[in-house]
GROMACS .gro file of N, CA and C in nm:
model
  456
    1UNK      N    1  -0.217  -2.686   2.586
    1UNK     CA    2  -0.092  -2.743   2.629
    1UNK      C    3  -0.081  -2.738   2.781
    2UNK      N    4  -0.005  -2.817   2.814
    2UNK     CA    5   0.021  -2.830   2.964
    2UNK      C    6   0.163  -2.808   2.951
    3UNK      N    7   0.182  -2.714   3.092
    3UNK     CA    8   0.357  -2.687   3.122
    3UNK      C    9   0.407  -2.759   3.228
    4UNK      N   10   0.524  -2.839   3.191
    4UNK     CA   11   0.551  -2.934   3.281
    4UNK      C   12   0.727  -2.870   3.337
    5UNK      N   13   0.754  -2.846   3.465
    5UNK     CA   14   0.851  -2.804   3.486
    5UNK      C   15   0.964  -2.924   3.525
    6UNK      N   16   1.093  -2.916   3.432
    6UNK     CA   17   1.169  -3.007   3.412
    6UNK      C   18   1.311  -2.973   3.500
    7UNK      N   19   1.332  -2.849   3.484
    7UNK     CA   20   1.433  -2.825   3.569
    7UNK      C   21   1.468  -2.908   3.716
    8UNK      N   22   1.632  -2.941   3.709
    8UNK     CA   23   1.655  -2.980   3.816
    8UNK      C   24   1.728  -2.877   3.931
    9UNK      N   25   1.706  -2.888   4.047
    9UNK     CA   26   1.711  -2.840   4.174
    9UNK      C   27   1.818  -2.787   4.174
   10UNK      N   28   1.868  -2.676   4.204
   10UNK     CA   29   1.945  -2.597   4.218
   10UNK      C   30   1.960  -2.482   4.360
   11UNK      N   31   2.019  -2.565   4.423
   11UNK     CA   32   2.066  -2.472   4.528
   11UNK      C   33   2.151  -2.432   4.610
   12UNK      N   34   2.199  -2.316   4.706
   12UNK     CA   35   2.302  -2.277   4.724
   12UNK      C   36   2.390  -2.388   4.795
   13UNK      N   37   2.359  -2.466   4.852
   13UNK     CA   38   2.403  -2.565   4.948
   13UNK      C   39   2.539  -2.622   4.862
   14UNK      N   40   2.509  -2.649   4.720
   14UNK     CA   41   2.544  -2.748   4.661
   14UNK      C   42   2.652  -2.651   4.566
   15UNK      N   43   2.769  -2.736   4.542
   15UNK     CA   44   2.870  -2.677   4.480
   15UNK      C   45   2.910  -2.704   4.340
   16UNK      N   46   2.813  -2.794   4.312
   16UNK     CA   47   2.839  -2.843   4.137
   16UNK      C   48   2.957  -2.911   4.115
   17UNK      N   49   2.982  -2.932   4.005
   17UNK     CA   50   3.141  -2.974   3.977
   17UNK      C   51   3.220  -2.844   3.975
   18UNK      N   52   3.198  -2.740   3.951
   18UNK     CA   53   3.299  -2.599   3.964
   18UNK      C   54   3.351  -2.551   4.099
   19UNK      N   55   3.309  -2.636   4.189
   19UNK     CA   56   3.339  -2.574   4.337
   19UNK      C   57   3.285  -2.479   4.425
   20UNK      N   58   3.222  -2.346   4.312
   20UNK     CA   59   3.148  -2.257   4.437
   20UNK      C   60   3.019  -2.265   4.416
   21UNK      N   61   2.958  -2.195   4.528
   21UNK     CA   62   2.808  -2.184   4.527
   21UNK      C   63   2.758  -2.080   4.467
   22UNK      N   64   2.609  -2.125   4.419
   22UNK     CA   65   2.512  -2.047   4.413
   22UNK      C   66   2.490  -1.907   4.439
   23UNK      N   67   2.550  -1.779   4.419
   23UNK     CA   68   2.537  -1.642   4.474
   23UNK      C   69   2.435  -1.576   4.339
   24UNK      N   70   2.397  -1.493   4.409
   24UNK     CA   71   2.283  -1.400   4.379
   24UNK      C   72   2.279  -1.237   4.444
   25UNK      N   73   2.365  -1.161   4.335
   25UNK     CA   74   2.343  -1.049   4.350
   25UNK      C   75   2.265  -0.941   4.367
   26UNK      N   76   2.224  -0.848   4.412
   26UNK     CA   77   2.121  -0.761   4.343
   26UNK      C   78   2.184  -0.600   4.329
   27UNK      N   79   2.156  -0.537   4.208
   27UNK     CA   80   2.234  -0.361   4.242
   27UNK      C   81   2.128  -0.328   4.150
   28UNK      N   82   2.132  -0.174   4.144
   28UNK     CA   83   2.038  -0.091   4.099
   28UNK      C   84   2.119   0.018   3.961
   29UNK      N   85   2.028   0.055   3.902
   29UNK     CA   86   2.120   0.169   3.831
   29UNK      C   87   2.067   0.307   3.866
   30UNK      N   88   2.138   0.411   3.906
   30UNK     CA   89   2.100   0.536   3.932
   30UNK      C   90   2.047   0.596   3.863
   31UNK      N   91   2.034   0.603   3.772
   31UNK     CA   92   1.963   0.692   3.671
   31UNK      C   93   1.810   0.699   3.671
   32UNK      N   94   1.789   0.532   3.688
   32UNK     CA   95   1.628   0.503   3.662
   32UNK      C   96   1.573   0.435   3.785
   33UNK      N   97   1.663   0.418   3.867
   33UNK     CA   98   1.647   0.328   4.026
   33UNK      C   99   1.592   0.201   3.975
   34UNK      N  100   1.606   0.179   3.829
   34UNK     CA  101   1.577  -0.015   3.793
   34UNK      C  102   1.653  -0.064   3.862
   35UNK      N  103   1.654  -0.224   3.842
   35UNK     CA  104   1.724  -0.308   3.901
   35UNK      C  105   1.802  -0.385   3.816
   36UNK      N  106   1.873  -0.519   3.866
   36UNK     CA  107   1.879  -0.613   3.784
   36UNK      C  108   2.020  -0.706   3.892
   37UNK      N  109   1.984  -0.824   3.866
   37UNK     CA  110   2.085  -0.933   3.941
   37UNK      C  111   2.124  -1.022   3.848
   38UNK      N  112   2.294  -1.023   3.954
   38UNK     CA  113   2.418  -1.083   3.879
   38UNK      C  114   2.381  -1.225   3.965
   39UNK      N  115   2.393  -1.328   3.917
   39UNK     CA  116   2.351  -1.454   3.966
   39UNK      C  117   2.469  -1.545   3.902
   40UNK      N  118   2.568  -1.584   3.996
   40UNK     CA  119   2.673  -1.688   3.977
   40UNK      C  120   2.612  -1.855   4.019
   41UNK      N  121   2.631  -1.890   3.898
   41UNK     CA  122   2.540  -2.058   3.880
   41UNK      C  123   2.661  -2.151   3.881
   42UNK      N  124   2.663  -2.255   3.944
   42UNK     CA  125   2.761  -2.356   3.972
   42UNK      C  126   2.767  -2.479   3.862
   43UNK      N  127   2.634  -2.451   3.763
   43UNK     CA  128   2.592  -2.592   3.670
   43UNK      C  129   2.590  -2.516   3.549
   44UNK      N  130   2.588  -2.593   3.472
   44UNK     CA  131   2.505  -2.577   3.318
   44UNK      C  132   2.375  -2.637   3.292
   45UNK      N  133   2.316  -2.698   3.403
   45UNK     CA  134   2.195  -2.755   3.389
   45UNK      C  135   2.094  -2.725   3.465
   46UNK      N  136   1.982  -2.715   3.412
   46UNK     CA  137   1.887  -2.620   3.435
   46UNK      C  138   1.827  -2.625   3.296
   47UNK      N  139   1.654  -2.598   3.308
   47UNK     CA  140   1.579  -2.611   3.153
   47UNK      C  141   1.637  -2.436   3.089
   48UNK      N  142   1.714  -2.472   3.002
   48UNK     CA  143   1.745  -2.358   2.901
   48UNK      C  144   1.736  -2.425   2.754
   49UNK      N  145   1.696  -2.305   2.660
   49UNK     CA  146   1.684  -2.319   2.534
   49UNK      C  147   1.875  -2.303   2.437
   50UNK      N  148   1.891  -2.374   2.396
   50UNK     CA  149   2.020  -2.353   2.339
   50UNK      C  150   1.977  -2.301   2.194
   51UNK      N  151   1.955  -2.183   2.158
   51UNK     CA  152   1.901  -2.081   2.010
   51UNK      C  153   1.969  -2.094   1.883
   52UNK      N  154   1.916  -2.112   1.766
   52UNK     CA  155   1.993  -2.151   1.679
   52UNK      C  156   2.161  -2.078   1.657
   53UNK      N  157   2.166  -1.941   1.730
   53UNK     CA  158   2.278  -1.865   1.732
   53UNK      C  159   2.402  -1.883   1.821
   54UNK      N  160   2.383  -2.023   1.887
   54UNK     CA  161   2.499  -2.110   1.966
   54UNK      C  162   2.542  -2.176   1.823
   55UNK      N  163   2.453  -2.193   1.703
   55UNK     CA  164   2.549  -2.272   1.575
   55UNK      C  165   2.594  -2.165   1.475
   56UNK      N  166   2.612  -2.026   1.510
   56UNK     CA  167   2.658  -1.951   1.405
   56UNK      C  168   2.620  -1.849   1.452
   57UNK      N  169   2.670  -1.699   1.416
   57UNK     CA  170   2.617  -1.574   1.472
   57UNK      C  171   2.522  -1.506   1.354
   58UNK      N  172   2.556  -1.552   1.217
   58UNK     CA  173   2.438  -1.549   1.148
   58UNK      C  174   2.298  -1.565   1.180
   59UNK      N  175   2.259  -1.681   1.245
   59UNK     CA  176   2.162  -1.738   1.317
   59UNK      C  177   2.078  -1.669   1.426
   60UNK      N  178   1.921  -1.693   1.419
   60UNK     CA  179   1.917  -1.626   1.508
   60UNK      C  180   1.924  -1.634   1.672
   61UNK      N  181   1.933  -1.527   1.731
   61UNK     CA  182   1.947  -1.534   1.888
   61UNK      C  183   1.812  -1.505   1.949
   62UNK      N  184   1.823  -1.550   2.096
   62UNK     CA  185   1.676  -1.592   2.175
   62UNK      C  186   1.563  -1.493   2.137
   63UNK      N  187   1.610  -1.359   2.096
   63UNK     CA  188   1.497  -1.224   2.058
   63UNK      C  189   1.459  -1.313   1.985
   64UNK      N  190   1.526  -1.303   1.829
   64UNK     CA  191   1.490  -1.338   1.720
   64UNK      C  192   1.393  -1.434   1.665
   65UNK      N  193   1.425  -1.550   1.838
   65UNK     CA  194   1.355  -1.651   1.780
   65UNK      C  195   1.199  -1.674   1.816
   66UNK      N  196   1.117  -1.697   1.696
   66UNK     CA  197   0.976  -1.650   1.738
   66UNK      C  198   0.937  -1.756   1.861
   67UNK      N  199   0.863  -1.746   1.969
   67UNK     CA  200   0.812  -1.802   2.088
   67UNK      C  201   0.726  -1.943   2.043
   68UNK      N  202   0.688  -1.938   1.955
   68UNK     CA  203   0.594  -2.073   1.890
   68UNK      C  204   0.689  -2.184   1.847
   69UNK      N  205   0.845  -2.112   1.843
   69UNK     CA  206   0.929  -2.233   1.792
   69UNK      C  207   0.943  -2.358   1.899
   70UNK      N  208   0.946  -2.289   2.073
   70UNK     CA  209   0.986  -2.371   2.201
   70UNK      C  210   0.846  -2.481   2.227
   71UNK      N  211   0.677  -2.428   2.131
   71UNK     CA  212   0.586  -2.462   2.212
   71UNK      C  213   0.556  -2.582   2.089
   72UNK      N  214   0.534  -2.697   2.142
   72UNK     CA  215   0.465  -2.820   2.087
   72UNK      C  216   0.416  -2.949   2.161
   73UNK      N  217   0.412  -3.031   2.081
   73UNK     CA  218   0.373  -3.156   2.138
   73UNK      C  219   0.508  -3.270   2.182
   74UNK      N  220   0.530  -3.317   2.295
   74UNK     CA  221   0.652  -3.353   2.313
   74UNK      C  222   0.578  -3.522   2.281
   75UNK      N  223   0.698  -3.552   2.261
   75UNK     CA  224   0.717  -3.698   2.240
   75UNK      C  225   0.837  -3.753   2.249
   76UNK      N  226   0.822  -3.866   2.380
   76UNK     CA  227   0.934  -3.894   2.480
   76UNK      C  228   0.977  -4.021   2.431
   77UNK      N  229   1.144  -4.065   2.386
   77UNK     CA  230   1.212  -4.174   2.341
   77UNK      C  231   1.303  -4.187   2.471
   78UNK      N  232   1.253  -4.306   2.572
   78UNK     CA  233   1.313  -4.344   2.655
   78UNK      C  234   1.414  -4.468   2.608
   79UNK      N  235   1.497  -4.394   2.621
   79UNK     CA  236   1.637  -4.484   2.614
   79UNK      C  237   1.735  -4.562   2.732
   80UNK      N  238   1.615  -4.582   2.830
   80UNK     CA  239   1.690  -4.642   2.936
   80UNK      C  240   1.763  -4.765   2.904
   81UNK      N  241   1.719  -4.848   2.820
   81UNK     CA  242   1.722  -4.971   2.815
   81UNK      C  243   1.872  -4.985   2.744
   82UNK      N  244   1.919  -4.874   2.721
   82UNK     CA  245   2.112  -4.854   2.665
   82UNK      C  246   2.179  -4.897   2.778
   83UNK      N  247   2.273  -4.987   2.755
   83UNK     CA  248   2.429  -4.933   2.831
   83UNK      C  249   2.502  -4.829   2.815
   84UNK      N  250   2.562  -4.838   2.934
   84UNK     CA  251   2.645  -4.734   2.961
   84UNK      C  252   2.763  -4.725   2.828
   85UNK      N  253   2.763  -4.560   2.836
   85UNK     CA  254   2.885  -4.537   2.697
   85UNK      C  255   2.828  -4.602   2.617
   86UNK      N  256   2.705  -4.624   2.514
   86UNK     CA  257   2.673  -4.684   2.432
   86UNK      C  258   2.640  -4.557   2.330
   87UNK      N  259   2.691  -4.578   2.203
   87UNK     CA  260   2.692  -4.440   2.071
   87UNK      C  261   2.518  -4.507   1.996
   88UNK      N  262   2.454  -4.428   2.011
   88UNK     CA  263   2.332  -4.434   2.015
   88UNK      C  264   2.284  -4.444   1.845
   89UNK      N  265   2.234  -4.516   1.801
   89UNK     CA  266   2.214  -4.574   1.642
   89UNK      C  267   2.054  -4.547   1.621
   90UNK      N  268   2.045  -4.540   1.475
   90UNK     CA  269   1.875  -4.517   1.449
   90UNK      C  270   1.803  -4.612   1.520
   91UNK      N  271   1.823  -4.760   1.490
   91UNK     CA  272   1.784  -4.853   1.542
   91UNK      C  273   1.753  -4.859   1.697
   92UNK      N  274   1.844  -4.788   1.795
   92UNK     CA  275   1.806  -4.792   1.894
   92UNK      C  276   1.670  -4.675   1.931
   93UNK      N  277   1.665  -4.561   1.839
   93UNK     CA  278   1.572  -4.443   1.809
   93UNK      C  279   1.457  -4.514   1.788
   94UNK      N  280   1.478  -4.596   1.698
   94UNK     CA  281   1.317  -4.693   1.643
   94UNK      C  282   1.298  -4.784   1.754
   95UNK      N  283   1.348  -4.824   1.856
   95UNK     CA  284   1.321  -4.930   1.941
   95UNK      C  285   1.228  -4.847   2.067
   96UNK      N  286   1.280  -4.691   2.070
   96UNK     CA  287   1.306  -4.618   2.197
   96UNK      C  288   1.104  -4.593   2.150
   97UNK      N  289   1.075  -4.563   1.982
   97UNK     CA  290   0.899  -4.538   1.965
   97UNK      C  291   0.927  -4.432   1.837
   98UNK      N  292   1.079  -4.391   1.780
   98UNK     CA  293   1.090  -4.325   1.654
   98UNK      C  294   0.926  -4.267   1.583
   99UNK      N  295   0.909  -4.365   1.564
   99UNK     CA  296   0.774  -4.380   1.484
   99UNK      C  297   0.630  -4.306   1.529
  100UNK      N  298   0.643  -4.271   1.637
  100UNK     CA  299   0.584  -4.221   1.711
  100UNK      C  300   0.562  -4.061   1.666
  101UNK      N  301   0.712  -4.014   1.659
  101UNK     CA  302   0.780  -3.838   1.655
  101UNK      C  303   0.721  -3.803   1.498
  102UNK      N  304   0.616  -3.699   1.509
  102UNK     CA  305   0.534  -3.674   1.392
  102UNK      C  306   0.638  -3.519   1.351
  103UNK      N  307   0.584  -3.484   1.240
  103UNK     CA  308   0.685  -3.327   1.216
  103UNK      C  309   0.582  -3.203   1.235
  104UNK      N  310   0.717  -3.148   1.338
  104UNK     CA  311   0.630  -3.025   1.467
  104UNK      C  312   0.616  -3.077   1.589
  105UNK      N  313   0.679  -3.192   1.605
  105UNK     CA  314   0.682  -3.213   1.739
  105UNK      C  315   0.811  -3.204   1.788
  106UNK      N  316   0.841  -3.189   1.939
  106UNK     CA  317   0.966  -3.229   2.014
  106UNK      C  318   0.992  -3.357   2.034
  107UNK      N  319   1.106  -3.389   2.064
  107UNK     CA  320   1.160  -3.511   2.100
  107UNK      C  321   1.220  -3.503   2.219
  108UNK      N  322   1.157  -3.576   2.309
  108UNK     CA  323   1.236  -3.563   2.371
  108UNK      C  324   1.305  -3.664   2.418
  109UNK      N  325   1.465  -3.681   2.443
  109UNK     CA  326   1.543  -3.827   2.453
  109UNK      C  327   1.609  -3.839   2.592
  110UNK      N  328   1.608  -3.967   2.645
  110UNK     CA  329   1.652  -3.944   2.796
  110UNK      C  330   1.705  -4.046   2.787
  111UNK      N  331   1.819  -4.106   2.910
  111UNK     CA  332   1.864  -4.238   2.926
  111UNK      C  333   1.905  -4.231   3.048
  112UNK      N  334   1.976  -4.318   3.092
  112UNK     CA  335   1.980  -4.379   3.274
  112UNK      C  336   2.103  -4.363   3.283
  113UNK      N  337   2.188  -4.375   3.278
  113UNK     CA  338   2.369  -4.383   3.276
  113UNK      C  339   2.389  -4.187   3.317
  114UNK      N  340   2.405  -4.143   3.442
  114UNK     CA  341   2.500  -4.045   3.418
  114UNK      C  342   2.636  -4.000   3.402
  115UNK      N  343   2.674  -3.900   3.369
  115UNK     CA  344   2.803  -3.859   3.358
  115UNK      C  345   2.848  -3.724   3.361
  116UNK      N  346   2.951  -3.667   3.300
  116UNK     CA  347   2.958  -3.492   3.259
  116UNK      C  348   3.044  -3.496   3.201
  117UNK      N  349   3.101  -3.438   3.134
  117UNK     CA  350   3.213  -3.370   3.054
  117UNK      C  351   3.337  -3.357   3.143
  118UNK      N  352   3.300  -3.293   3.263
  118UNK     CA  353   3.406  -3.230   3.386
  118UNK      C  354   3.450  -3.408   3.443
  119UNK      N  355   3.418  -3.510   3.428
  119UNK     CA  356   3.489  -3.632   3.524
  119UNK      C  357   3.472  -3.707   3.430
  120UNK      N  358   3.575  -3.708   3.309
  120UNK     CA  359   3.507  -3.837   3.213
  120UNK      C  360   3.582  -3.957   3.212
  121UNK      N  361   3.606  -4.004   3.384
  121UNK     CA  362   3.645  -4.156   3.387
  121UNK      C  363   3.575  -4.198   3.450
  122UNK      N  364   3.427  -4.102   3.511
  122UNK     CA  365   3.291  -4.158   3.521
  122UNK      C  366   3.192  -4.101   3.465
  123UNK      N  367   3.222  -4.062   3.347
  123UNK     CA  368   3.124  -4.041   3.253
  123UNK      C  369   3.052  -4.178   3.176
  124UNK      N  370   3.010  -4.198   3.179
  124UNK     CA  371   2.858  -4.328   3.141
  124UNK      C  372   2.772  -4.269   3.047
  125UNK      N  373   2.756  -4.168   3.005
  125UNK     CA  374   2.616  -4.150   2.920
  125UNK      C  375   2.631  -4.222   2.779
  126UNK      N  376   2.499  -4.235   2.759
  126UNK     CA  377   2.479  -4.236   2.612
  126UNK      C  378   2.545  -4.133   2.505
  127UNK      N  379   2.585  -4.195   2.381
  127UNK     CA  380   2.715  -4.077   2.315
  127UNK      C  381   2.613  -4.086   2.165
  128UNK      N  382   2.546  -3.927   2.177
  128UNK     CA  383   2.432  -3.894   2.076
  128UNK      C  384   2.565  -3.860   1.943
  129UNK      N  385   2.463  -3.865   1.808
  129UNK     CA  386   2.644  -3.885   1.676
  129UNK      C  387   2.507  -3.789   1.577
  130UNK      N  388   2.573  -3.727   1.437
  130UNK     CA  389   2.515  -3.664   1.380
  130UNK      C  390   2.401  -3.723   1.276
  131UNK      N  391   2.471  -3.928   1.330
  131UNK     CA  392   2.343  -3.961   1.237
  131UNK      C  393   2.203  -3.971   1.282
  132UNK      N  394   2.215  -3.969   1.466
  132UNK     CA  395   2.090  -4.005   1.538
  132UNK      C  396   2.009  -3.877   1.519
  133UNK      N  397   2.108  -3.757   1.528
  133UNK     CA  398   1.990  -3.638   1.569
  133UNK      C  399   1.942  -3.619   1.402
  134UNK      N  400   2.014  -3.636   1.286
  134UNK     CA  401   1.983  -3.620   1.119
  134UNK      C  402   1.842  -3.726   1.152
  135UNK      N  403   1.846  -3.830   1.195
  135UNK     CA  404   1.696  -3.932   1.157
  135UNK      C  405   1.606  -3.835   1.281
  136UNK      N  406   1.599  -3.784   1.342
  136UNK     CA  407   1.504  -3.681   1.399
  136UNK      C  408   1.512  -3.561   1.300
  137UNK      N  409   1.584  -3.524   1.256
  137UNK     CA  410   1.556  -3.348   1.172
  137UNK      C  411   1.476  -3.456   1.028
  138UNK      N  412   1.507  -3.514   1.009
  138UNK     CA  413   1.428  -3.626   0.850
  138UNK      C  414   1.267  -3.618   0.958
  139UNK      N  415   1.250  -3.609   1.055
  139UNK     CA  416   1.137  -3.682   1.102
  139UNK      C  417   1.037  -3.507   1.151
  140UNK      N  418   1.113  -3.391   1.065
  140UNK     CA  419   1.064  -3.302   1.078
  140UNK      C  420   1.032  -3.202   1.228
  141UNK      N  421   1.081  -3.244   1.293
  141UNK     CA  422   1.076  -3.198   1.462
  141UNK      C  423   1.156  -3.035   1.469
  142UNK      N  424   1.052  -3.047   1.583
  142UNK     CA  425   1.071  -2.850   1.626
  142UNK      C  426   1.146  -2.844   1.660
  143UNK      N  427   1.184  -2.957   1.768
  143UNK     CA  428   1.309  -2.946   1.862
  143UNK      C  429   1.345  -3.060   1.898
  144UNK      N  430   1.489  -3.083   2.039
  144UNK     CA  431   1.492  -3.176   2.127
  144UNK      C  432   1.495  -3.108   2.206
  145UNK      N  433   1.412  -3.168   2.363
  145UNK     CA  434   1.449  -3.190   2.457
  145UNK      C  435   1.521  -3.304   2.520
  146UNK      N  436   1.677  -3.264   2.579
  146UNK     CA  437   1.699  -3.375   2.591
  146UNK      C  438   1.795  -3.328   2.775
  147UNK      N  439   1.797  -3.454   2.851
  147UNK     CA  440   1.890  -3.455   2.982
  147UNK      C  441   2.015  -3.482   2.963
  148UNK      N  442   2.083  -3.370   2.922
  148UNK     CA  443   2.249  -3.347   2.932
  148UNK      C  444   2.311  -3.447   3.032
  149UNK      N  445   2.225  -3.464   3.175
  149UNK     CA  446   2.365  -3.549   3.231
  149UNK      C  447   2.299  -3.698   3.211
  150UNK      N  448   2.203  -3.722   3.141
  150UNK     CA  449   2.233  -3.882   3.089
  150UNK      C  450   2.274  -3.876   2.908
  151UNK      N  451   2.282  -3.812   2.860
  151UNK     CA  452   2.329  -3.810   2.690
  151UNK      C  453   2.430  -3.712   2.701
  152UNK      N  454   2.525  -3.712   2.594
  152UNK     CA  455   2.649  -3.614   2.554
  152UNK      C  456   2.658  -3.638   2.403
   0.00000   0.00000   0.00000
């Protein structure tokens, strides 16, 4: 496998939609002179795994979850070719290469229109529904990867 780093740029300069910046703590604990830093983030975006235990506390959390679940073969459904605010249908999934996404692979789905949650009278993204991501779980997949500020 090859690791491809997806994360977008993050730095103190920049204030996000929340207003403050980027800080980065560092303190120690006395006992053991370890360390550890408090790091105030201005985004929600950034490559993170969302663990099955964001859908239930039953579920498991990032320990739990074995490391082979994050690693596969990606396979990319470019959805540029959507308008803006467009609720995303199988059909457009099968246009994007559906057919393609074998089971055990990732998906990963992208589109061109940004937006956020925080300004949604310029929010533009593509609007993902429970039947698009159900024809990916039918299609047996490990995961999605997908870019939060072009899909919601």
């Amino acid at each position: 496998f090859r690791i491809i780093e997806l994360s977008s740029v993050v730095s103190p300069h920049d204030t996000g939609h929340t207003g403050h910046k980027l800080t980065m703590k560092r303190g120690s604990f006395p006992f053991d002179d370890s360390f550890y830093h408090i790091m105030q983030v201005h985004s929600h975006l950034g490559t993170h795994v969302e663990v099955p235990r964001n859908a239930g506390l039953e579920l498991p959390d990032a320990v739990d979850t074995p490391i082979g679940a994050f690693i596969g073969m990606l396979q990319l459904l470019n959805l540029e070719f959507l308008p803006e605010n467009h609720e995303l249908t199988v059909a457009d999934l099968e246009r994007a290469g559906l057919d393609k996404v074998k089971p055990g692979d990732i998906a990963g789905i992208f589109a061109r229109h940004k937006g956020g949650y925080h300004d949604p009278a310029n929010d533009k993204r593509v609007r993902l529904n429970v039947e698009t991501m159900q024809a990916l779980v039918d299609r047996g997949i490990r995961a999605v990867l997908m870019d939060n500020s072009t899909l919601s």
